[in-house]
GROMACS .gro file of N, CA, C and O in nm:
model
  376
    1UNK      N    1  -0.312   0.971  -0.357
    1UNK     CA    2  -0.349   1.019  -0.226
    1UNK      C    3  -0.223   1.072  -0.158
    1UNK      O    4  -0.114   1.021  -0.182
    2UNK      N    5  -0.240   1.200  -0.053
    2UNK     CA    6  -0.128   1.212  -0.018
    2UNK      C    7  -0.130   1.214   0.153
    2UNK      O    8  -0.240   1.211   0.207
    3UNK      N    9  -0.019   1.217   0.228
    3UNK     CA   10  -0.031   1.184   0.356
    3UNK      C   11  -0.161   1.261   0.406
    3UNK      O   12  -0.256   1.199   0.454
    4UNK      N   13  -0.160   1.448   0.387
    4UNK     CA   14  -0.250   1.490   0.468
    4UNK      C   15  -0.405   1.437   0.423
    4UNK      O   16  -0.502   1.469   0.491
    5UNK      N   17  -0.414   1.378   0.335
    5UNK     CA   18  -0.553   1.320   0.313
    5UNK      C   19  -0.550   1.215   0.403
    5UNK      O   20  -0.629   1.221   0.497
    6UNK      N   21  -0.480   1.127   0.394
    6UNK     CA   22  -0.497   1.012   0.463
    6UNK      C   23  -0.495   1.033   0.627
    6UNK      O   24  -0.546   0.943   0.694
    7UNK      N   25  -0.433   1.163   0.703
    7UNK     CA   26  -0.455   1.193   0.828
    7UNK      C   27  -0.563   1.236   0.839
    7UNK      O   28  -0.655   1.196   0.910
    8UNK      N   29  -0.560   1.314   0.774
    8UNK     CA   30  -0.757   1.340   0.734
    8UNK      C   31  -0.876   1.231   0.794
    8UNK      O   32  -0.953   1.240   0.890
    9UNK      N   33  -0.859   1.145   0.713
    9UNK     CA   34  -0.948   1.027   0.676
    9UNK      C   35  -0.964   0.912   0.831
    9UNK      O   36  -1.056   0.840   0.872
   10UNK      N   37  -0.823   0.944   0.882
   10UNK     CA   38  -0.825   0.842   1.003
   10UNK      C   39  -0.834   0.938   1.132
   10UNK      O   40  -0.838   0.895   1.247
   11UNK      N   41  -0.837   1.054   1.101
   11UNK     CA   42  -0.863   1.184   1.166
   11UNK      C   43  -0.749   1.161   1.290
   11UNK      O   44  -0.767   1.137   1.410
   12UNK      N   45  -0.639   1.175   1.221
   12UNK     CA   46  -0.490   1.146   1.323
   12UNK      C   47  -0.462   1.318   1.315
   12UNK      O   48  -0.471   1.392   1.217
   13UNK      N   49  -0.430   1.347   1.443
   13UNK     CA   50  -0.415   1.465   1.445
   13UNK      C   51  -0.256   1.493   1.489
   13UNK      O   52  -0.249   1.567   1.587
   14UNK      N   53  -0.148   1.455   1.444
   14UNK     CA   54  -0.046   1.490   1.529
   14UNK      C   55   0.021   1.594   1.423
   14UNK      O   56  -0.042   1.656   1.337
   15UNK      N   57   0.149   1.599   1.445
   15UNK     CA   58   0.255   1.720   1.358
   15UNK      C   59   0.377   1.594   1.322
   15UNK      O   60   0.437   1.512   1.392
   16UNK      N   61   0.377   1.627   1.172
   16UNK     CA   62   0.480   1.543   1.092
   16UNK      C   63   0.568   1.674   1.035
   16UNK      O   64   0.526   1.790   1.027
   17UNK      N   65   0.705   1.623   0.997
   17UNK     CA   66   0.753   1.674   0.921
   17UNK      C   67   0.663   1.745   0.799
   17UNK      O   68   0.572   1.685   0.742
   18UNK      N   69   0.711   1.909   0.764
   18UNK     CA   70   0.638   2.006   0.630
   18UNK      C   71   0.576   1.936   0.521
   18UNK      O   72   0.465   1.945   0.468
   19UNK      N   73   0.739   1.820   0.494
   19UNK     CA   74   0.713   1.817   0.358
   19UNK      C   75   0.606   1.671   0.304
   19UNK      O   76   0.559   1.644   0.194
   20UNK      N   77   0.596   1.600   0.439
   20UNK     CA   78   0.566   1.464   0.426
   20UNK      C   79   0.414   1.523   0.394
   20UNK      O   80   0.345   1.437   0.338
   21UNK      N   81   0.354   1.633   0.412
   21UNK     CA   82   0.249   1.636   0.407
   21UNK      C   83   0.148   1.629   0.297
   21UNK      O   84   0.025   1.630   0.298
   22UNK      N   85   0.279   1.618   0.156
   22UNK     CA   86   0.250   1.628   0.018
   22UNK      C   87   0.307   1.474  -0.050
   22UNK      O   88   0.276   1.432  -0.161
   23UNK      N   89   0.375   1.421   0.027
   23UNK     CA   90   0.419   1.326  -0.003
   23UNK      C   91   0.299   1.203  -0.046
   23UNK      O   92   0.236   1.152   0.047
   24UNK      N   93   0.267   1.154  -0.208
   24UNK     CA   94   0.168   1.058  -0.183
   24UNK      C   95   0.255   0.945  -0.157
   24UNK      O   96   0.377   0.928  -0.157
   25UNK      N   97   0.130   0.859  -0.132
   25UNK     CA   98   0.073   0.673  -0.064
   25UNK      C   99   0.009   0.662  -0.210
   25UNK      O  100  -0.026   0.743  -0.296
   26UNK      N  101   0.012   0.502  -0.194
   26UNK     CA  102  -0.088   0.456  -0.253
   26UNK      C  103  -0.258   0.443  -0.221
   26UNK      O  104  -0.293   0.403  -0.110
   27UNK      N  105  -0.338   0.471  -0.301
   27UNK     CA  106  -0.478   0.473  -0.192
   27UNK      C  107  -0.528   0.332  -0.107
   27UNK      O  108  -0.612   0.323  -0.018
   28UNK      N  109  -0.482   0.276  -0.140
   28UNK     CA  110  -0.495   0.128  -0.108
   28UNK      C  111  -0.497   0.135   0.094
   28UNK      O  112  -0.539   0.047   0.170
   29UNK      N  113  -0.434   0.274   0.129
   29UNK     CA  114  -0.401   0.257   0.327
   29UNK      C  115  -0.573   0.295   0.327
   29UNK      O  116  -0.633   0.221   0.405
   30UNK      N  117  -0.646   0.375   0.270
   30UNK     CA  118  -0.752   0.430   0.287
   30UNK      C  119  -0.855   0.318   0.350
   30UNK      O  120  -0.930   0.332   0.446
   31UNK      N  121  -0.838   0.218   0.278
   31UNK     CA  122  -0.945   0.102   0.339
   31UNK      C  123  -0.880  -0.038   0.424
   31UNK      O  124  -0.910  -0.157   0.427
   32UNK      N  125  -0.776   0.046   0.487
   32UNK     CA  126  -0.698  -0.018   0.568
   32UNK      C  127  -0.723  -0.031   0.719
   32UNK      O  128  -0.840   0.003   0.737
   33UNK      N  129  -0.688  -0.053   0.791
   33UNK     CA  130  -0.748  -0.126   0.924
   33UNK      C  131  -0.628  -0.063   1.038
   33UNK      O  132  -0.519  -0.120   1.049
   34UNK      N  133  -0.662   0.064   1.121
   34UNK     CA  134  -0.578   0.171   1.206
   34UNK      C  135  -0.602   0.121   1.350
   34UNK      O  136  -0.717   0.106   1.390
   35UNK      N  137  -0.492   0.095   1.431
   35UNK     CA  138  -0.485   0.124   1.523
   35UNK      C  139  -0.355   0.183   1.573
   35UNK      O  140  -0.254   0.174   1.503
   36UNK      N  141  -0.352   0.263   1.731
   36UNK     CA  142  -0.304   0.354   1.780
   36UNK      C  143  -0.260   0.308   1.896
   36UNK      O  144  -0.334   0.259   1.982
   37UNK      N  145  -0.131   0.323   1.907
   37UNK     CA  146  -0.061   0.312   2.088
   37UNK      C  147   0.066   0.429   2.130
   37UNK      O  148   0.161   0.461   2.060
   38UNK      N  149   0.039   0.468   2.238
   38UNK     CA  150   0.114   0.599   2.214
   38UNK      C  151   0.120   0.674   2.156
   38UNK      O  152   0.208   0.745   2.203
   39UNK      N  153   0.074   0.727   2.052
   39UNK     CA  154   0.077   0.802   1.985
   39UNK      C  155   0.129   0.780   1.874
   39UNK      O  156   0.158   0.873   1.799
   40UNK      N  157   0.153   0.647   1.842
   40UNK     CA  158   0.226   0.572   1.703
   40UNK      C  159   0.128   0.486   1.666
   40UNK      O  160   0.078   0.417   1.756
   41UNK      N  161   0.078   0.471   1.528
   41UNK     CA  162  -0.018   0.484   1.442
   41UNK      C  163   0.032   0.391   1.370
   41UNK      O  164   0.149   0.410   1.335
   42UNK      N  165  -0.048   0.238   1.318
   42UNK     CA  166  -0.034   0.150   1.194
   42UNK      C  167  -0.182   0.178   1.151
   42UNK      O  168  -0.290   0.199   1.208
   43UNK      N  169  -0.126   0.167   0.992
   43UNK     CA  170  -0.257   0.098   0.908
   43UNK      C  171  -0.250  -0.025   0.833
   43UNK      O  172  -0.196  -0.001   0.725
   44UNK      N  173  -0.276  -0.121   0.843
   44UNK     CA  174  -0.267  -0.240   0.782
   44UNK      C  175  -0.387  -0.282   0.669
   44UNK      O  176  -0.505  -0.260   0.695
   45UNK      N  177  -0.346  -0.344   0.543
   45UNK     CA  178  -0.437  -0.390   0.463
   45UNK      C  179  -0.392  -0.513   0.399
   45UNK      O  180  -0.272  -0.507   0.371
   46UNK      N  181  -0.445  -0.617   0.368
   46UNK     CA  182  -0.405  -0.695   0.280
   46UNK      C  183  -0.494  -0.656   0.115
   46UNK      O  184  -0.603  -0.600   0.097
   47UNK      N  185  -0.429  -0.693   0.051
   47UNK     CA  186  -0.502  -0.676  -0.141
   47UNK      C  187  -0.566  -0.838  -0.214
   47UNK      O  188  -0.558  -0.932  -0.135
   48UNK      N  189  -0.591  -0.852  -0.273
   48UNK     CA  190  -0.642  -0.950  -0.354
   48UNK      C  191  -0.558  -1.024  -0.354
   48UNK      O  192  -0.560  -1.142  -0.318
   49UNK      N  193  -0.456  -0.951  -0.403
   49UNK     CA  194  -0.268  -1.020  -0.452
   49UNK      C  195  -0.179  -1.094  -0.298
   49UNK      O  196  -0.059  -1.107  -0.273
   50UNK      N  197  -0.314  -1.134  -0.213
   50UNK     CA  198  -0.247  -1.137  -0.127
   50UNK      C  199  -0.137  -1.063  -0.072
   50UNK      O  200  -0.076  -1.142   0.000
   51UNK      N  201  -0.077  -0.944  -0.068
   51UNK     CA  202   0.041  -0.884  -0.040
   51UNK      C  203  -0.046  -0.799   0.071
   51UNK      O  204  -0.165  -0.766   0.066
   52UNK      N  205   0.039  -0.777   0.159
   52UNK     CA  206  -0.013  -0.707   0.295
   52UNK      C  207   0.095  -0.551   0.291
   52UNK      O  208   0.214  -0.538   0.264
   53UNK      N  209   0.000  -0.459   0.325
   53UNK     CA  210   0.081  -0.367   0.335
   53UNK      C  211   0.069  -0.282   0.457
   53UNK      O  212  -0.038  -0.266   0.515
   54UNK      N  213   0.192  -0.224   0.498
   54UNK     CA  214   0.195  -0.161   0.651
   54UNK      C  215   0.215  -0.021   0.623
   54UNK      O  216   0.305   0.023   0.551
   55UNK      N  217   0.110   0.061   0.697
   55UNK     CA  218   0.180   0.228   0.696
   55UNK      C  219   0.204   0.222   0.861
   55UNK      O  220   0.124   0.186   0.948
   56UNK      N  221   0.383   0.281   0.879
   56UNK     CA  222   0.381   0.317   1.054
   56UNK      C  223   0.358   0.480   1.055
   56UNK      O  224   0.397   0.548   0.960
   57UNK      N  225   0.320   0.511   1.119
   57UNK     CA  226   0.361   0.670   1.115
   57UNK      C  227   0.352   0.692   1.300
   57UNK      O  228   0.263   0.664   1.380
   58UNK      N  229   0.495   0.759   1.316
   58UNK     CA  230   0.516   0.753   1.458
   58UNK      C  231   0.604   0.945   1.445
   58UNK      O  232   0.722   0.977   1.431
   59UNK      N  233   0.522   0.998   1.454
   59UNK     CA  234   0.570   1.166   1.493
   59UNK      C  235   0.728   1.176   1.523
   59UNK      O  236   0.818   1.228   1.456
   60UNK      N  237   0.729   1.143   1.584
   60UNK     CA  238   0.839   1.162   1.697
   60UNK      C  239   0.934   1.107   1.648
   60UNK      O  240   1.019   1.197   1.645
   61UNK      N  241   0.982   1.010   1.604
   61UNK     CA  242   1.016   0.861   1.555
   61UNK      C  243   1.162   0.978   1.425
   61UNK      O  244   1.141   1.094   1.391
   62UNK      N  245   1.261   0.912   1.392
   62UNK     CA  246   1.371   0.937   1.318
   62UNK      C  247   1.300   0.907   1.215
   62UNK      O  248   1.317   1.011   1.150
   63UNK      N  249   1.219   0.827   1.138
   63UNK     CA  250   1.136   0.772   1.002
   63UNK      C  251   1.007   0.813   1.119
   63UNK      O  252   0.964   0.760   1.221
   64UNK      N  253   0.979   0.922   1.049
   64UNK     CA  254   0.806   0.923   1.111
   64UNK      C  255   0.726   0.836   1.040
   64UNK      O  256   0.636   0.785   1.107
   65UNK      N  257   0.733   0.803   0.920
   65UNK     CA  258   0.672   0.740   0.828
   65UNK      C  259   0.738   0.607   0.752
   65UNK      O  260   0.821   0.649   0.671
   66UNK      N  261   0.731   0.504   0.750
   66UNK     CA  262   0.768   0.381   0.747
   66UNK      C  263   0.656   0.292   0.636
   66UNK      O  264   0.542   0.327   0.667
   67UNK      N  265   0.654   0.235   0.571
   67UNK     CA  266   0.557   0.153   0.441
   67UNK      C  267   0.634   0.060   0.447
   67UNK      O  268   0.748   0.081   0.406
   68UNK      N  269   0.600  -0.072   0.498
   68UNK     CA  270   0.633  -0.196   0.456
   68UNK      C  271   0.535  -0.306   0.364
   68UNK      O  272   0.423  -0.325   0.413
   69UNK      N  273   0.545  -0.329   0.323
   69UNK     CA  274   0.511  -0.454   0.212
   69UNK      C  275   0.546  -0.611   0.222
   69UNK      O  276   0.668  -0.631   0.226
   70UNK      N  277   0.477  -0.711   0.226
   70UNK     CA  278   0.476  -0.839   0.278
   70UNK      C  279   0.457  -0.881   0.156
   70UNK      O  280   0.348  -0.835   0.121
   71UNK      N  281   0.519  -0.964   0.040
   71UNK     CA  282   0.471  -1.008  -0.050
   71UNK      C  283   0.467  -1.163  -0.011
   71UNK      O  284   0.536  -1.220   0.074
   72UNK      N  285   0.343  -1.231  -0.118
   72UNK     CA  286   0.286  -1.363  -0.099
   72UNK      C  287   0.421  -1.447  -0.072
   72UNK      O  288   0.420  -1.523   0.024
   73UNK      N  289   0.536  -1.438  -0.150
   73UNK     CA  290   0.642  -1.507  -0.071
   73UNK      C  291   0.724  -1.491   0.046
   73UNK      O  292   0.807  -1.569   0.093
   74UNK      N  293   0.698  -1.411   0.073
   74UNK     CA  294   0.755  -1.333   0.250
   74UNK      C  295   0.872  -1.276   0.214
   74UNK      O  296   0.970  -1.321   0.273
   75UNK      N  297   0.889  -1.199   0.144
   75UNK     CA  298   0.941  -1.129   0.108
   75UNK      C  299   0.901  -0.981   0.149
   75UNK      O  300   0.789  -0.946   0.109
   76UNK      N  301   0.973  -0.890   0.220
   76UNK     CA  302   0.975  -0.717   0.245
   76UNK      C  303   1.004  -0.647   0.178
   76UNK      O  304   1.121  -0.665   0.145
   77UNK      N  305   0.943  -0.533   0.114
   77UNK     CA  306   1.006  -0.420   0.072
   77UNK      C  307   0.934  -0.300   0.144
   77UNK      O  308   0.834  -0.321   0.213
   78UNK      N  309   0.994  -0.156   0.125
   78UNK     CA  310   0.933  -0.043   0.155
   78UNK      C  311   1.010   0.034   0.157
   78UNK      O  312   1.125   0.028   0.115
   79UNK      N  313   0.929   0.156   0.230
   79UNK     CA  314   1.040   0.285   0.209
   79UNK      C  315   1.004   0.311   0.384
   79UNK      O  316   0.911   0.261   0.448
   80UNK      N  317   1.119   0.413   0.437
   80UNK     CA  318   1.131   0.475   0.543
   80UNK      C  319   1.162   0.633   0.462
   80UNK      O  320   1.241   0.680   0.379
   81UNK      N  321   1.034   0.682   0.553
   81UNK     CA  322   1.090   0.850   0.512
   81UNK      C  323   1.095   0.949   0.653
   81UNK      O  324   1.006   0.960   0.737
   82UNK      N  325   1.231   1.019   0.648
   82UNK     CA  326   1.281   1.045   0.745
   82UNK      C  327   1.263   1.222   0.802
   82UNK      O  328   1.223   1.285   0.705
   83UNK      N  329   1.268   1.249   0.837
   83UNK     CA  330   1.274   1.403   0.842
   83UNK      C  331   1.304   1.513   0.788
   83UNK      O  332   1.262   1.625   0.818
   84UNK      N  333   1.367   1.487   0.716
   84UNK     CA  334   1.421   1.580   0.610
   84UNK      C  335   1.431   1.557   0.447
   84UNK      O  336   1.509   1.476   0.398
   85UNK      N  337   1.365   1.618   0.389
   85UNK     CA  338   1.319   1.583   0.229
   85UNK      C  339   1.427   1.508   0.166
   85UNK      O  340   1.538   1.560   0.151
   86UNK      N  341   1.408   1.420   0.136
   86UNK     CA  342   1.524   1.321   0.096
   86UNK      C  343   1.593   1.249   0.152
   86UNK      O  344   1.700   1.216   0.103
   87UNK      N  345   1.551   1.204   0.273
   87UNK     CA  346   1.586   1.154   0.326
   87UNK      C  347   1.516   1.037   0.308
   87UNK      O  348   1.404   1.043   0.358
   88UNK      N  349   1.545   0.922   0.248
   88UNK     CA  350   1.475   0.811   0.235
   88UNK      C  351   1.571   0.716   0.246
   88UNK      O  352   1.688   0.731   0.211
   89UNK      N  353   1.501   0.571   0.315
   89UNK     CA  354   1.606   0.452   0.295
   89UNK      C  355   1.480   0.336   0.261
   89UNK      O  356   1.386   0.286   0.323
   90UNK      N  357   1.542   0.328   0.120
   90UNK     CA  358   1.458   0.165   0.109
   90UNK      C  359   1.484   0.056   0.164
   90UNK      O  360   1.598   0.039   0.208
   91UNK      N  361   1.369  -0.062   0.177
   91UNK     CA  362   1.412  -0.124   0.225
   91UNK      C  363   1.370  -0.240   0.103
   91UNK      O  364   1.271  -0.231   0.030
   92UNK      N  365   1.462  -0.341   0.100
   92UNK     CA  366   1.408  -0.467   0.002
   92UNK      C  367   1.478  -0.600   0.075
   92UNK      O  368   1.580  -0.605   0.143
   93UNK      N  369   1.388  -0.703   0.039
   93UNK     CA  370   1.438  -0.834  -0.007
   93UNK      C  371   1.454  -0.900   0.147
   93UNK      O  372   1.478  -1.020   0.142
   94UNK      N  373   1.445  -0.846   0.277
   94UNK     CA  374   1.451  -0.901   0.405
   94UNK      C  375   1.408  -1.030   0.413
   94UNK      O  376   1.409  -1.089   0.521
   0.00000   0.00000   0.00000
């Protein structure tokens, strides 16, 4: 799945960075649980595997797009993707 599907789907209408718009997700945000404040956008899901996963997507925002991951031991990982293609900073092990 890739972002513009998934804006699609939650029918979020704002303007992201060009390239994020090809950028896939896992499909797993699709049956995820959206809410909206300001104009900054979570989707939250938990999986079977117990592991919870976060999409932020905030327009405006230096990381418009943010994926965090909660694993059953509380453990974080994810990615921040930033404005400019390659611009990524993982995050692990918090």
């Amino acid at each position: 799945m890739i972002l513009k599907d998934l804006l699609s789907h939650f029918e979020i209408e704002e303007e992201f960075p060009e390239y994020l718009y090809e950028q896939t997700f896992n499909e797993v945000f699709l049956d995820g649980e959206m809410s909206e404040e300001d104009n900054k956008y979570k989707i939250v899901i938990t999986t079977r595997q117990d592991v919870t996963h976060q999409m932020f997507l905030n327009p405006s925002d230096e990381f418009p797009v943010v994926i965090l991951s909660e694993l059953p031991n509380g453990l974080l990982n994810g990615m921040k993707f930033g404005r400019e293609k390659g611009q990524v900073t993982y995050i692990n092990g918090l």
